[in-house]
């Protein structure tokens, strides 16, 4: 992995970590500046490309971790969208990008008959990030991440 790509992925993961901490407070993320929501969107796009890379390498652990991070960012954009239309538009753009770059399983599942012509190309090892249903999404769990990092200022607690 190139240095610039690694830095982008590290920055995206730090954005997810900071967002997870922020969601554990009583602060309403709908009050975040629109630039913050744009950063969430860009972080999600970076992580989608990283997810695609791990699909190609077949690493299920990394796929799962990145899928969870993308879900946190997506849910945050939807929550932000309850107060500002920017969040909804960014989440819709994220869905469009995700449809383009997220790798669905290749081929169709092989039948019980081992002579299926597409049995070799079917990918059993893909953790899907998509589909996502905006109408029935579940809210994030209320458990906070472990106490690490710098403490939040008192006015945010």
mmCIF file of C-alpha atoms in Angstrom, residues 13 47-72 98 101-106 123-130:
data_model
loop_
_atom_site.group_PDB
_atom_site.id
_atom_site.type_symbol
_atom_site.label_atom_id
_atom_site.label_comp_id
_atom_site.label_asym_id
_atom_site.label_seq_id
_atom_site.Cartn_x
_atom_site.Cartn_y
_atom_site.Cartn_z
ATOM 1 C CA UNK A 13 -10.467 5.590 10.526
ATOM 2 C CA UNK A 47 -13.226 3.131 3.251
ATOM 3 C CA UNK A 48 -15.395 1.776 0.426
ATOM 4 C CA UNK A 49 -12.360 1.674 -1.849
ATOM 5 C CA UNK A 50 -10.402 0.005 0.941
ATOM 6 C CA UNK A 51 -13.223 -2.530 1.380
ATOM 7 C CA UNK A 52 -12.993 -3.320 -2.322
ATOM 8 C CA UNK A 53 -9.255 -3.947 -1.939
ATOM 9 C CA UNK A 54 -9.818 -6.373 0.954
ATOM 10 C CA UNK A 55 -12.509 -8.179 -1.039
ATOM 11 C CA UNK A 56 -9.959 -8.758 -3.776
ATOM 12 C CA UNK A 57 -7.438 -10.032 -1.210
ATOM 13 C CA UNK A 58 -10.063 -12.174 0.535
ATOM 14 C CA UNK A 59 -9.521 -10.857 4.083
ATOM 15 C CA UNK A 60 -12.853 -11.322 5.897
ATOM 16 C CA UNK A 61 -11.708 -9.655 9.119
ATOM 17 C CA UNK A 62 -10.751 -6.424 7.366
ATOM 18 C CA UNK A 63 -13.931 -6.527 5.278
ATOM 19 C CA UNK A 64 -16.060 -6.797 8.408
ATOM 20 C CA UNK A 65 -14.243 -3.996 10.226
ATOM 21 C CA UNK A 66 -14.525 -1.647 7.268
ATOM 22 C CA UNK A 67 -18.186 -2.531 6.690
ATOM 23 C CA UNK A 68 -18.917 -1.524 10.305
ATOM 24 C CA UNK A 69 -17.041 1.753 9.903
ATOM 25 C CA UNK A 70 -18.937 2.578 6.706
ATOM 26 C CA UNK A 71 -22.195 1.795 8.491
ATOM 27 C CA UNK A 72 -21.320 4.214 11.327
ATOM 28 C CA UNK A 98 -21.099 2.140 -3.248
ATOM 29 C CA UNK A 101 -17.333 0.139 -6.440
ATOM 30 C CA UNK A 102 -18.501 -2.339 -3.791
ATOM 31 C CA UNK A 103 -17.784 -5.791 -5.135
ATOM 32 C CA UNK A 104 -20.827 -8.044 -4.982
ATOM 33 C CA UNK A 105 -20.282 -11.788 -5.019
ATOM 34 C CA UNK A 106 -19.162 -12.807 -8.479
ATOM 35 C CA UNK A 123 -17.087 -15.644 -4.037
ATOM 36 C CA UNK A 124 -18.102 -17.075 -0.655
ATOM 37 C CA UNK A 125 -15.700 -14.805 1.185
ATOM 38 C CA UNK A 126 -17.281 -11.408 0.516
ATOM 39 C CA UNK A 127 -18.751 -9.427 3.400
ATOM 40 C CA UNK A 128 -21.290 -7.185 1.684
ATOM 41 C CA UNK A 129 -21.460 -3.523 2.617
ATOM 42 C CA UNK A 130 -24.522 -3.170 0.421
#
